[in-house]
mmCIF file of C-alpha atoms and ligand atoms in Angstrom:
data_model
loop_
_atom_site.group_PDB
_atom_site.id
_atom_site.type_symbol
_atom_site.label_atom_id
_atom_site.label_comp_id
_atom_site.label_asym_id
_atom_site.label_seq_id
_atom_site.Cartn_x
_atom_site.Cartn_y
_atom_site.Cartn_z
ATOM 1 C CA MET A 1 123.753 114.651 127.407
ATOM 2 C CA TRP A 2 123.418 110.880 126.884
ATOM 3 C CA ARG A 3 121.274 110.698 129.984
ATOM 4 C CA ALA A 4 118.777 113.206 128.577
ATOM 5 C CA ARG A 5 118.707 111.266 125.321
ATOM 6 C CA ILE A 6 117.951 107.981 127.103
ATOM 7 C CA HIS A 7 115.246 109.686 129.107
ATOM 8 C CA SER A 8 113.587 111.031 125.996
ATOM 9 C CA LEU A 9 113.869 107.580 124.336
ATOM 10 C CA ILE A 10 112.237 105.928 127.324
ATOM 11 C CA ALA A 11 109.542 108.612 127.386
ATOM 12 C CA ARG A 12 108.831 108.035 123.701
ATOM 13 C CA ALA A 13 108.716 104.259 124.169
ATOM 14 C CA LEU A 14 106.302 104.664 127.070
ATOM 15 C CA ILE A 15 104.030 106.966 125.085
ATOM 16 C CA THR A 16 104.017 104.539 122.151
ATOM 17 C CA LEU A 17 103.219 101.697 124.531
ATOM 18 C CA ALA A 18 100.373 103.682 126.121
ATOM 19 C CA LEU A 19 98.951 104.506 122.679
ATOM 20 C CA LEU A 20 99.161 100.892 121.561
ATOM 21 C CA GLU A 21 97.568 99.722 124.753
ATOM 22 C CA SER A 22 94.659 102.150 124.561
ATOM 23 C CA ALA A 23 94.167 101.294 120.872
ATOM 24 C CA TRP A 24 93.928 97.665 121.930
ATOM 25 C CA LEU A 25 91.482 98.561 124.706
ATOM 26 C CA VAL A 26 89.156 100.597 122.468
ATOM 27 C CA TYR A 27 89.302 98.039 119.624
ATOM 28 C CA PRO A 28 86.253 96.059 120.912
ATOM 29 C CA ILE A 29 84.295 99.319 121.406
ATOM 30 C CA VAL A 30 85.164 100.593 117.922
ATOM 31 C CA ARG A 31 84.393 97.167 116.474
ATOM 32 C CA ARG A 32 80.978 97.202 118.136
ATOM 33 C CA HIS A 33 80.204 100.598 116.568
ATOM 34 C CA VAL A 34 81.655 100.000 113.136
ATOM 35 C CA LEU A 35 80.441 96.457 112.611
ATOM 36 C CA ALA A 36 76.809 95.639 113.234
ATOM 37 C CA ILE A 37 77.118 93.247 116.156
ATOM 38 C CA GLU A 38 74.098 90.997 116.285
ATOM 39 C CA ASP A 39 72.550 89.845 119.539
ATOM 40 C CA THR A 40 69.380 87.751 119.613
ATOM 41 C CA PRO A 41 67.116 87.386 122.692
ATOM 42 C CA ALA A 42 67.935 83.648 122.881
ATOM 43 C CA ALA A 43 71.704 84.310 122.727
ATOM 44 C CA ARG A 44 71.331 86.860 125.538
ATOM 45 C CA GLY A 45 69.151 84.410 127.485
ATOM 46 C CA ARG A 46 71.850 81.765 127.229
ATOM 47 C CA ARG A 47 74.333 84.197 128.814
ATOM 48 C CA VAL A 48 71.806 85.074 131.543
ATOM 49 C CA ALA A 49 71.366 81.337 132.264
ATOM 50 C CA ALA A 50 75.149 80.923 132.536
ATOM 51 C CA ALA A 51 75.432 83.985 134.823
ATOM 52 C CA LEU A 52 72.646 82.738 137.123
ATOM 53 C CA GLY A 53 74.216 79.282 137.490
ATOM 54 C CA CYS A 54 71.418 77.321 135.762
ATOM 55 C CA PHE A 55 73.922 74.991 134.047
ATOM 56 C CA GLY A 56 75.343 73.886 137.397
ATOM 57 C CA CYS A 57 72.171 71.845 137.938
ATOM 58 C CA HIS A 58 70.767 71.499 134.408
ATOM 59 C CA GLY A 59 74.115 70.360 132.953
ATOM 60 C CA PRO A 60 76.451 71.985 130.403
ATOM 61 C CA GLU A 61 74.357 73.934 127.832
ATOM 62 C CA GLY A 62 71.277 72.673 129.681
ATOM 63 C CA ASN A 63 71.765 69.152 128.352
ATOM 64 C CA GLY A 64 70.971 67.538 131.709
ATOM 65 C CA GLY A 65 72.706 64.540 133.259
ATOM 66 C CA VAL A 66 73.423 66.011 136.716
ATOM 67 C CA ARG A 67 72.542 63.374 139.317
ATOM 68 C CA ASN A 68 69.670 64.213 141.671
ATOM 69 C CA PRO A 69 69.491 61.440 144.302
ATOM 70 C CA GLY A 70 66.030 60.980 145.804
ATOM 71 C CA SER A 71 64.207 62.425 142.783
ATOM 72 C CA GLU A 72 61.861 60.401 140.563
ATOM 73 C CA GLU A 73 63.915 60.979 137.399
ATOM 74 C CA GLY A 74 67.280 60.431 139.108
ATOM 75 C CA THR A 75 68.757 63.504 137.392
ATOM 76 C CA VAL A 76 67.920 67.216 137.115
ATOM 77 C CA PRO A 77 65.863 67.582 133.900
ATOM 78 C CA ALA A 78 67.463 68.960 130.719
ATOM 79 C CA PHE A 79 66.325 72.124 128.931
ATOM 80 C CA THR A 80 66.951 70.322 125.614
ATOM 81 C CA GLY A 81 65.776 67.119 123.866
ATOM 82 C CA GLN A 82 62.029 67.843 124.224
ATOM 83 C CA THR A 83 62.174 67.372 128.002
ATOM 84 C CA GLN A 84 60.388 70.665 128.705
ATOM 85 C CA MET A 85 57.056 69.368 127.436
ATOM 86 C CA MET A 86 56.921 66.943 130.348
ATOM 87 C CA PHE A 87 57.189 69.809 132.846
ATOM 88 C CA VAL A 88 55.496 72.897 131.407
ATOM 89 C CA LYS A 89 52.299 73.595 129.442
ATOM 90 C CA ASP A 90 53.316 76.969 127.994
ATOM 91 C CA ALA A 91 55.748 79.899 128.173
ATOM 92 C CA GLY A 92 53.835 81.253 131.200
ATOM 93 C CA GLU A 93 54.849 78.169 133.174
ATOM 94 C CA LEU A 94 58.483 78.615 132.120
ATOM 95 C CA ARG A 95 58.335 82.094 133.692
ATOM 96 C CA GLU A 96 56.828 80.592 136.862
ATOM 97 C CA TYR A 97 59.601 77.984 137.067
ATOM 98 C CA VAL A 98 62.245 80.707 136.884
ATOM 99 C CA LEU A 99 60.533 83.189 139.231
ATOM 100 C CA ASP A 100 59.005 80.840 141.820
ATOM 101 C CA GLY A 101 60.780 77.488 141.398
ATOM 102 C CA ALA A 102 57.672 75.855 139.845
ATOM 103 C CA PRO A 103 54.253 76.757 138.403
ATOM 104 C CA ARG A 104 51.568 77.556 140.957
ATOM 105 C CA ARG A 105 49.474 74.482 140.048
ATOM 106 C CA LYS A 106 52.425 72.325 141.146
ATOM 107 C CA ARG A 107 53.408 74.327 144.210
ATOM 108 C CA GLU A 108 49.868 73.959 145.549
ATOM 109 C CA ASP A 109 49.930 70.190 145.123
ATOM 110 C CA PRO A 110 51.055 68.451 148.379
ATOM 111 C CA ASP A 111 52.256 65.349 146.466
ATOM 112 C CA TYR A 112 54.497 67.513 144.275
ATOM 113 C CA ARG A 113 55.912 69.326 147.291
ATOM 114 C CA ALA A 114 56.641 66.030 149.056
ATOM 115 C CA ARG A 115 58.458 64.716 145.965
ATOM 116 C CA MET A 116 60.559 67.893 145.735
ATOM 117 C CA GLU A 117 61.463 67.698 149.416
ATOM 118 C CA ALA A 118 62.651 64.096 149.024
ATOM 119 C CA ALA A 119 65.237 65.086 146.382
ATOM 120 C CA ALA A 120 68.781 66.374 146.904
ATOM 121 C CA HIS A 121 68.379 69.321 144.470
ATOM 122 C CA ARG A 122 65.388 71.652 144.260
ATOM 123 C CA MET A 123 64.671 74.254 141.607
ATOM 124 C CA PRO A 124 65.392 77.648 143.251
ATOM 125 C CA ALA A 125 63.135 80.718 142.930
ATOM 126 C CA PHE A 126 65.073 83.393 141.023
ATOM 127 C CA ARG A 127 62.533 86.222 141.463
ATOM 128 C CA SER A 128 64.984 88.498 143.297
ATOM 129 C CA TYR A 129 67.740 87.968 140.727
ATOM 130 C CA VAL A 130 66.069 88.589 137.336
ATOM 131 C CA ASP A 131 64.489 91.740 135.911
ATOM 132 C CA GLY A 132 61.785 91.728 133.214
ATOM 133 C CA GLY A 133 64.191 91.904 130.252
ATOM 134 C CA ASP A 134 66.336 89.065 131.574
ATOM 135 C CA LEU A 135 63.240 86.952 132.164
ATOM 136 C CA GLU A 136 61.992 87.355 128.579
ATOM 137 C CA ASP A 137 65.481 86.595 127.229
ATOM 138 C CA LEU A 138 65.608 83.473 129.422
ATOM 139 C CA VAL A 139 62.228 82.316 128.098
ATOM 140 C CA ALA A 140 63.358 82.931 124.488
ATOM 141 C CA TYR A 141 66.492 80.890 125.240
ATOM 142 C CA LEU A 142 64.582 78.046 126.936
ATOM 143 C CA ARG A 143 62.152 77.782 123.994
ATOM 144 C CA ALA A 144 64.977 77.878 121.427
ATOM 145 C CA ALA A 145 66.934 75.203 123.319
ATOM 146 C CA SER A 146 63.875 72.981 123.906
ATOM 147 C CA GLY A 147 64.162 70.889 120.731
ATOM 148 C CA GLN A 148 60.400 71.354 120.425
ATOM 149 C CA VAL A 149 60.482 74.097 117.802
ATOM 150 C CA VAL A 150 60.626 71.975 114.628
ATOM 151 C CA PRO A 151 59.308 72.314 111.065
ATOM 152 C CA ASP A 152 56.327 70.306 109.715
ATOM 153 C CA GLU A 153 57.712 69.987 106.193
ATOM 154 C CA PRO A 154 59.328 66.494 106.036
ATOM 155 C CA ARG A 155 62.633 67.454 104.352
ATOM 156 C CA ALA A 156 63.268 70.361 106.757
ATOM 157 C CA ALA A 157 62.178 68.122 109.677
ATOM 158 C CA ARG A 158 64.790 65.542 108.626
ATOM 159 C CA GLY A 159 67.300 68.434 108.544
ATOM 160 C CA ALA A 160 66.327 69.352 112.116
ATOM 161 C CA GLU A 161 67.134 65.801 113.264
ATOM 162 C CA LEU A 162 70.469 65.851 111.436
ATOM 163 C CA ALA A 163 71.338 69.265 112.920
ATOM 164 C CA ALA A 164 70.631 68.010 116.460
ATOM 165 C CA ASP A 165 72.575 64.806 115.811
ATOM 166 C CA LEU A 166 75.617 66.582 114.270
ATOM 167 C CA GLY A 167 75.706 69.226 117.021
ATOM 168 C CA CYS A 168 75.294 72.323 114.829
ATOM 169 C CA PHE A 169 73.811 74.219 117.812
ATOM 170 C CA GLY A 170 76.932 73.623 119.900
ATOM 171 C CA CYS A 171 78.648 76.306 117.796
ATOM 172 C CA HIS A 172 75.688 78.191 116.282
ATOM 173 C CA GLY A 173 73.741 78.505 119.566
ATOM 174 C CA PRO A 174 70.283 77.140 120.430
ATOM 175 C CA LEU A 175 68.201 76.938 117.235
ATOM 176 C CA GLY A 176 70.991 78.878 115.496
ATOM 177 C CA ALA A 177 70.640 81.951 117.737
ATOM 178 C CA GLY A 178 74.364 82.659 117.230
ATOM 179 C CA GLY A 179 76.667 84.621 119.509
ATOM 180 C CA LEU A 180 79.030 81.965 120.871
ATOM 181 C CA PRO A 181 82.548 83.360 121.163
ATOM 182 C CA ASN A 182 85.001 82.849 118.288
ATOM 183 C CA PRO A 183 88.397 84.449 118.969
ATOM 184 C CA GLY A 184 90.064 85.984 115.921
ATOM 185 C CA SER A 185 86.887 86.169 113.831
ATOM 186 C CA LEU A 186 85.731 89.449 112.286
ATOM 187 C CA LYS A 187 82.889 90.050 114.741
ATOM 188 C CA GLY A 188 84.183 87.945 117.609
ATOM 189 C CA TYR A 189 81.403 85.345 117.602
ATOM 190 C CA VAL A 190 80.002 82.436 115.574
ATOM 191 C CA PRO A 191 77.204 83.739 113.295
ATOM 192 C CA GLY A 192 73.666 82.454 113.739
ATOM 193 C CA PHE A 193 70.995 81.367 111.272
ATOM 194 C CA TRP A 194 68.539 84.170 112.119
ATOM 195 C CA GLY A 195 69.493 87.682 111.147
ATOM 196 C CA LYS A 196 71.544 90.002 108.978
ATOM 197 C CA ASP A 197 74.881 88.244 109.580
ATOM 198 C CA PHE A 198 73.409 85.269 107.768
ATOM 199 C CA ASP A 199 72.237 87.415 104.828
ATOM 200 C CA ASP A 200 75.766 88.847 104.489
ATOM 201 C CA LEU A 201 77.420 85.432 104.589
ATOM 202 C CA VAL A 202 74.914 83.372 102.622
ATOM 203 C CA ARG A 203 73.671 84.715 99.289
ATOM 204 C CA GLY A 204 71.228 82.168 97.940
ATOM 205 C CA ASP A 205 70.768 78.417 98.134
ATOM 206 C CA ASP A 206 73.962 77.488 96.256
ATOM 207 C CA GLU A 207 76.064 79.308 98.845
ATOM 208 C CA LEU A 208 74.096 77.711 101.674
ATOM 209 C CA ARG A 209 74.965 74.252 100.323
ATOM 210 C CA GLU A 210 78.603 75.347 99.888
ATOM 211 C CA TRP A 211 78.756 76.411 103.539
ATOM 212 C CA ILE A 212 77.424 73.071 104.761
ATOM 213 C CA ALA A 213 79.277 70.811 102.311
ATOM 214 C CA GLU A 214 82.595 72.714 102.013
ATOM 215 C CA GLY A 215 82.732 74.699 105.271
ATOM 216 C CA GLY A 216 82.735 78.059 103.492
ATOM 217 C CA SER A 217 81.676 79.904 100.377
ATOM 218 C CA ARG A 218 83.851 80.445 97.314
ATOM 219 C CA ARG A 219 82.872 84.146 97.287
ATOM 220 C CA LEU A 220 84.327 84.740 100.794
ATOM 221 C CA ARG A 221 87.364 82.527 100.262
ATOM 222 C CA GLU A 222 88.323 84.744 97.305
ATOM 223 C CA HIS A 223 87.605 87.995 99.195
ATOM 224 C CA PRO A 224 90.849 89.577 100.587
ATOM 225 C CA VAL A 225 89.396 90.745 103.931
ATOM 226 C CA GLY A 226 86.961 87.814 104.257
ATOM 227 C CA SER A 227 89.647 85.189 103.647
ATOM 228 C CA PHE A 228 91.977 86.857 106.192
ATOM 229 C CA PHE A 229 89.417 86.477 108.980
ATOM 230 C CA ILE A 230 88.283 83.031 107.811
ATOM 231 C CA GLN A 231 91.839 81.772 108.149
ATOM 232 C CA ARG A 232 92.583 83.626 111.366
ATOM 233 C CA GLN A 233 89.509 82.641 113.397
ATOM 234 C CA ALA A 234 90.036 79.958 116.045
ATOM 235 C CA ILE A 235 86.779 78.078 115.420
ATOM 236 C CA LYS A 236 86.026 77.120 111.843
ATOM 237 C CA MET A 237 82.959 75.789 110.095
ATOM 238 C CA ALA A 238 83.384 72.110 109.268
ATOM 239 C CA ALA A 239 83.053 70.741 105.723
ATOM 240 C CA TYR A 240 80.311 68.133 106.203
ATOM 241 C CA GLY A 241 80.024 67.163 102.526
ATOM 242 C CA ARG A 242 82.468 64.264 102.874
ATOM 243 C CA PHE A 243 80.361 62.641 105.571
ATOM 244 C CA LEU A 244 76.846 63.224 104.283
ATOM 245 C CA ALA A 245 74.752 62.031 101.370
ATOM 246 C CA GLU A 246 73.865 64.808 98.889
ATOM 247 C CA ASP A 247 70.273 64.523 100.061
ATOM 248 C CA ASP A 248 71.196 65.140 103.698
ATOM 249 C CA VAL A 249 73.087 68.323 102.770
ATOM 250 C CA GLY A 250 69.851 69.424 101.062
ATOM 251 C CA ALA A 251 67.797 68.528 104.145
ATOM 252 C CA LEU A 252 70.136 70.547 106.406
ATOM 253 C CA ALA A 253 69.932 73.489 103.992
ATOM 254 C CA ALA A 254 66.097 73.285 103.987
ATOM 255 C CA TYR A 255 66.137 73.287 107.779
ATOM 256 C CA VAL A 256 68.520 76.256 108.073
ATOM 257 C CA ARG A 257 66.296 78.117 105.568
ATOM 258 C CA TRP A 258 63.236 77.345 107.712
ATOM 259 C CA VAL A 259 64.978 78.631 110.841
ATOM 260 C CA HIS A 260 66.054 81.768 108.955
ATOM 261 C CA ALA A 261 62.525 82.441 107.648
ATOM 262 C CA GLY A 262 61.418 82.652 111.293
ATOM 263 C CA SER A 263 57.771 81.554 111.035
ATOM 264 C CA TRP A 264 58.363 79.751 114.361
ATOM 265 C CA GLN A 265 59.238 82.967 116.213
ATOM 266 C CA PRO A 266 55.757 83.834 117.557
ATOM 267 C CA LEU A 267 55.489 80.247 118.875
ATOM 268 C CA SER A 268 58.699 80.564 120.847
ATOM 269 C CA ARG A 269 57.606 83.573 122.878
HETATM 270 C C1 HEC B 1 69.911 73.867 142.511
HETATM 271 C C2 HEC B 1 69.679 73.242 141.247
HETATM 272 C C3 HEC B 1 68.961 74.048 140.159
HETATM 273 C C4 HEC B 1 69.335 75.256 139.628
HETATM 274 C C5 HEC B 1 70.531 76.114 139.970
HETATM 275 C C6 HEC B 1 68.352 75.561 138.591
HETATM 276 N N1 HEC B 1 67.421 74.559 138.525
HETATM 277 FE FE1 HEC B 1 65.837 74.507 137.253
HETATM 278 N N2 HEC B 1 65.237 72.725 138.058
HETATM 279 C C7 HEC B 1 65.887 72.065 139.088
HETATM 280 C C8 HEC B 1 65.149 70.864 139.409
HETATM 281 C C9 HEC B 1 65.511 69.835 140.468
HETATM 282 C C10 HEC B 1 64.022 70.835 138.554
HETATM 283 C C11 HEC B 1 62.905 69.792 138.514
HETATM 284 C C12 HEC B 1 61.702 70.365 139.192
HETATM 285 C C13 HEC B 1 60.459 69.540 138.977
HETATM 286 O O1 HEC B 1 60.551 68.307 138.919
HETATM 287 O O2 HEC B 1 59.376 70.159 138.863
HETATM 288 C C14 HEC B 1 64.128 72.025 137.724
HETATM 289 C C15 HEC B 1 63.212 72.340 136.718
HETATM 290 C C16 HEC B 1 63.347 73.396 135.847
HETATM 291 C C17 HEC B 1 62.483 73.630 134.702
HETATM 292 C C18 HEC B 1 61.374 72.717 134.215
HETATM 293 C C19 HEC B 1 61.968 71.436 133.647
HETATM 294 C C20 HEC B 1 62.888 71.650 132.455
HETATM 295 O O3 HEC B 1 64.082 71.285 132.553
HETATM 296 O O4 HEC B 1 62.456 72.209 131.454
HETATM 297 C C21 HEC B 1 62.928 74.786 134.111
HETATM 298 C C22 HEC B 1 62.358 75.452 132.879
HETATM 299 C C23 HEC B 1 64.054 75.266 134.886
HETATM 300 N N3 HEC B 1 64.285 74.393 135.932
HETATM 301 C C24 HEC B 1 64.769 76.400 134.587
HETATM 302 C C25 HEC B 1 65.884 76.830 135.298
HETATM 303 C C26 HEC B 1 66.592 78.052 135.007
HETATM 304 C C27 HEC B 1 66.277 78.979 133.859
HETATM 305 C C28 HEC B 1 67.590 78.154 135.927
HETATM 306 C C29 HEC B 1 68.557 79.299 136.117
HETATM 307 C C30 HEC B 1 67.956 80.617 136.198
HETATM 308 C C31 HEC B 1 67.514 76.973 136.779
HETATM 309 N N4 HEC B 1 66.460 76.205 136.353
HETATM 310 C C32 HEC B 1 68.380 76.696 137.814
HETATM 311 C C33 HEC B 1 67.057 72.443 139.705
HETATM 312 C C34 HEC B 1 67.742 73.614 139.462
HETATM 313 C C1 HEC B 2 82.894 73.806 115.377
HETATM 314 C C2 HEC B 2 81.846 74.785 115.298
HETATM 315 C C3 HEC B 2 80.775 74.655 114.230
HETATM 316 C C4 HEC B 2 79.896 73.629 114.041
HETATM 317 C C5 HEC B 2 79.759 72.339 114.862
HETATM 318 C C6 HEC B 2 79.055 73.996 112.931
HETATM 319 N N1 HEC B 2 79.430 75.231 112.460
HETATM 320 FE FE1 HEC B 2 78.558 76.258 110.906
HETATM 321 N N2 HEC B 2 79.900 77.750 111.114
HETATM 322 C C7 HEC B 2 80.875 77.825 112.117
HETATM 323 C C8 HEC B 2 81.611 79.075 111.970
HETATM 324 C C9 HEC B 2 82.761 79.536 112.847
HETATM 325 C C10 HEC B 2 81.032 79.760 110.876
HETATM 326 C C11 HEC B 2 81.451 81.098 110.298
HETATM 327 C C12 HEC B 2 82.642 80.877 109.462
HETATM 328 C C13 HEC B 2 83.192 82.084 108.784
HETATM 329 O O1 HEC B 2 82.709 83.201 108.977
HETATM 330 O O2 HEC B 2 84.141 81.838 108.059
HETATM 331 C C14 HEC B 2 79.965 78.902 110.376
HETATM 332 C C15 HEC B 2 79.136 79.225 109.305
HETATM 333 C C16 HEC B 2 78.002 78.523 108.943
HETATM 334 C C17 HEC B 2 77.024 78.969 107.965
HETATM 335 C C18 HEC B 2 77.047 80.287 107.186
HETATM 336 C C19 HEC B 2 76.910 81.541 107.998
HETATM 337 C C20 HEC B 2 75.817 81.652 109.025
HETATM 338 O O3 HEC B 2 75.347 82.780 109.295
HETATM 339 O O4 HEC B 2 75.427 80.665 109.645
HETATM 340 C C21 HEC B 2 76.057 78.000 107.896
HETATM 341 C C22 HEC B 2 74.812 78.023 107.047
HETATM 342 C C23 HEC B 2 76.448 76.946 108.812
HETATM 343 N N3 HEC B 2 77.628 77.289 109.429
HETATM 344 C C24 HEC B 2 75.712 75.803 109.023
HETATM 345 C C25 HEC B 2 76.081 74.787 109.906
HETATM 346 C C26 HEC B 2 75.357 73.542 110.044
HETATM 347 C C27 HEC B 2 74.092 73.170 109.278
HETATM 348 C C28 HEC B 2 76.019 72.802 110.980
HETATM 349 C C29 HEC B 2 75.734 71.391 111.448
HETATM 350 C C30 HEC B 2 75.656 70.383 110.400
HETATM 351 C C31 HEC B 2 77.148 73.607 111.442
HETATM 352 N N4 HEC B 2 77.145 74.788 110.757
HETATM 353 C C32 HEC B 2 78.030 73.210 112.424
HETATM 354 C C33 HEC B 2 81.129 76.889 113.079
HETATM 355 C C34 HEC B 2 80.470 75.664 113.220
#
């Protein structure tokens, strides 16, 4: 008798466990369907770059610094900090770098080839490893990361400098493309400055300033579901207000607005 009872208890425990486990397994799939998960070309391109090993030579997040003995620069060039303009004329040449290791005009130049051969590291040709979609995502990423897509308007331009200096893109992705992982958050990633996530989180200029100065908006802090996820998420938005002049908060807000408006997008293709 007691043996049968134990068996049925164990069976029930196992079934419960299996149910819990499969619920846990389908959670990300359900989440993807229920919540609108945003994915920008530049955020995808950043993941493609990581998967292809670009950061091994071009440094973490493409910030450069990897020694390249025998080369003129001494290090492998960065993708960031306006370095790209010294190497490429346009997006077409970015594609050539990725596919063939360098633009044709350089590959045909004997001096260039000799300089490349003298260096420890050479830019590989990735033609066999990328398809068309990956290539366009990579180009979108490289342009977003370049530090060359900046506003003309002086206040927003000052905001761009502050954003680079404070490292906003470290969490929000290149040019605020979003999509970096954030365990425990509602959607699983840090929101960007570009799309619908931003519209949901930031309603108007007052809230934008609140986000930057206080690290969150009053509206979400008082929201039962919103505040649960805000507290639970591993990575939190910093409250920069204590460290910045009022004017600088305004400049950052003007810059984030400019990124969100997206007039730069055709230029980055
Ligand atoms: C084995 C090391 C290595 C790897 C891996 C590598 N690169 Fe490069 N890359 C270089 C070197 C060296 C140069 C400098 C070439 C020159 O001087 O023309 C370069 C130059 C570039 C340039 C032009 C300069 C700049 O930084 O803007 C781009 C764009 C570029 N690489 C993209 C990529 C991408 C995208 C990947 C991954 C798909 C990648 N590289 C992987 C070594 C590497
Ligand atoms: C340590 C990582 C981190 C850094 C650095 C960071 N943020 Fe955030 N930020 C977040 C997270 C996480 C959220 C989302 C928080 C939430 O949902 O509660 C967020 C939200 C925001 C939002 C509102 C939502 C949205 O779609 O973007 C704005 C605006 C913002 N940050 C601007 C900035 C600016 C400007 C800087 C640089 C001065 C910056 N952040 C630096 C992590 C960061």
